[in-house]
Amino acid sequence: MPDHIDDQEIRDAARRTRLANERTFLAWWRTGLTSIAVAVGLGRIVPGVSHSTSWPYEAVGTGYGALGICFMAIGYLRVRAVERAVDAGGFAPLERALTLGVLIGGSLLGVATNALLYWG
């Protein structure tokens, strides 16, 4: 095993990291679009077919729409942070506050959705 890493290996690793970063960016977008689709379904379609009070569904649906937009924004911020880190030869960890925010937002929406399913 060689004691050093040559320039070609470094370029290959950077290229693979950039390609993985692009795939991850697209995954953030897919997740965002899925959340927006859930927003439309829950906020517009369900009230129309269930003939129940629509505002709770619209409120929770709006939350899913906001979460979807957040996923897209996070994807953009992450792709830029990782690109800067690759350029500098470093690493860009995902911010703990960001992951906690997504966890809290998604959990609250999940609880609200389950409440609508139970009482709606």
Coordinates of C-alpha atoms in Angstrom, one line a residue:
M1 CA 0.0 0.0 0.0
P2 CA 1.5 3.4 -1.0
D3 CA 2.4 5.9 1.7
H4 CA 0.9 8.8 -0.3
I5 CA -2.2 9.6 -2.2
D6 CA -1.5 10.9 -5.7
D7 CA -3.3 13.8 -7.3
Q8 CA -5.4 11.6 -9.5
E9 CA -6.9 9.8 -6.5
I10 CA -7.7 13.1 -4.9
R11 CA -9.4 14.4 -8.1
D12 CA -11.3 11.1 -8.3
A13 CA -12.4 11.4 -4.7
A14 CA -13.5 15.0 -5.2
R15 CA -15.4 14.0 -8.3
R16 CA -17.2 11.2 -6.6
T17 CA -18.1 13.5 -3.6
R18 CA -19.5 16.1 -6.0
L19 CA -21.6 13.5 -7.8
A20 CA -22.9 12.2 -4.5
N21 CA -23.6 15.7 -3.4
E22 CA -25.8 16.2 -6.6
R23 CA -27.7 13.0 -5.8
T24 CA -28.3 14.1 -2.2
F25 CA -29.5 17.5 -3.5
L26 CA -32.0 15.8 -5.7
A27 CA -33.1 13.6 -2.7
W28 CA -33.8 16.8 -0.7
W29 CA -35.9 18.1 -3.6
R30 CA -37.8 14.8 -4.0
T31 CA -38.6 14.9 -0.3
G32 CA -39.7 18.5 -0.6
L33 CA -42.0 17.7 -3.6
T34 CA -43.4 14.8 -1.8
S35 CA -44.3 17.0 1.2
I36 CA -45.9 19.5 -1.1
A37 CA -48.0 16.7 -2.7
V38 CA -49.1 15.6 0.8
A39 CA -50.0 19.2 1.4
V40 CA -52.3 19.3 -1.6
G41 CA -53.8 15.9 -0.8
L42 CA -54.4 16.7 2.9
G43 CA -55.3 20.4 2.5
R44 CA -57.5 20.2 -0.6
I45 CA -58.5 16.8 -1.7
V46 CA -59.3 15.2 1.7
P47 CA -61.7 17.9 2.8
G48 CA -63.5 17.7 -0.5
V49 CA -64.2 14.0 -0.3
S50 CA -64.7 13.7 3.4
H51 CA -67.4 16.4 3.8
S52 CA -66.0 17.5 7.1
T53 CA -64.7 20.8 8.5
S54 CA -61.9 21.8 6.1
W55 CA -59.8 24.2 8.2
P56 CA -57.9 21.6 10.2
Y57 CA -56.9 19.7 7.1
E58 CA -56.0 23.0 5.4
A59 CA -53.9 24.0 8.4
V60 CA -52.0 20.7 8.6
G61 CA -51.7 20.6 4.8
T62 CA -50.1 24.1 4.9
G63 CA -47.6 22.8 7.4
Y64 CA -46.6 20.0 5.0
G65 CA -46.3 22.6 2.3
A66 CA -44.0 24.7 4.5
L67 CA -42.0 21.6 5.4
G68 CA -41.6 20.8 1.7
I69 CA -40.2 24.3 1.0
C70 CA -37.8 23.9 3.9
F71 CA -36.5 20.6 2.5
M72 CA -35.8 22.3 -0.8
A73 CA -34.1 25.3 0.9
I74 CA -32.0 22.9 3.1
G75 CA -31.0 21.0 -0.1
Y76 CA -29.7 24.2 -1.6
L77 CA -27.9 25.2 1.5
R78 CA -26.3 21.7 1.9
V79 CA -25.2 21.4 -1.7
R80 CA -23.5 24.8 -1.4
A81 CA -21.9 24.0 1.9
V82 CA -20.6 20.6 0.6
E83 CA -19.2 22.2 -2.5
R84 CA -17.3 24.8 -0.4
A85 CA -16.0 22.1 1.8
V86 CA -14.8 20.0 -1.1
D87 CA -13.1 23.0 -2.6
A88 CA -11.3 23.6 0.7
G89 CA -10.5 19.9 1.1
G90 CA -12.7 19.6 4.2
F91 CA -16.0 18.3 5.4
A92 CA -19.4 20.0 5.9
P93 CA -21.3 18.3 8.7
L94 CA -25.1 18.7 8.7
E95 CA -26.0 21.2 11.3
R96 CA -27.5 19.7 14.5
A97 CA -30.0 22.5 14.8
L98 CA -31.2 21.9 11.2
T99 CA -31.8 18.2 11.8
L100 CA -33.5 18.9 15.1
G101 CA -35.8 21.5 13.4
V102 CA -36.8 19.0 10.7
L103 CA -37.4 16.3 13.3
I104 CA -39.6 18.6 15.4
G105 CA -41.5 19.9 12.4
G106 CA -42.1 16.5 10.9
S107 CA -43.0 15.0 14.2
L108 CA -45.6 17.7 15.0
L109 CA -47.1 17.3 11.5
G110 CA -47.2 13.5 12.0
V111 CA -49.0 13.9 15.3
A112 CA -51.4 16.4 13.8
T113 CA -52.1 14.1 10.8
N114 CA -52.8 11.1 13.2
A115 CA -55.1 13.3 15.2
L116 CA -57.0 14.2 12.0
L117 CA -57.3 10.6 11.1
Y118 CA -58.6 9.7 14.5
W119 CA -61.0 12.6 15.2
G120 CA -61.5 14.0 11.6

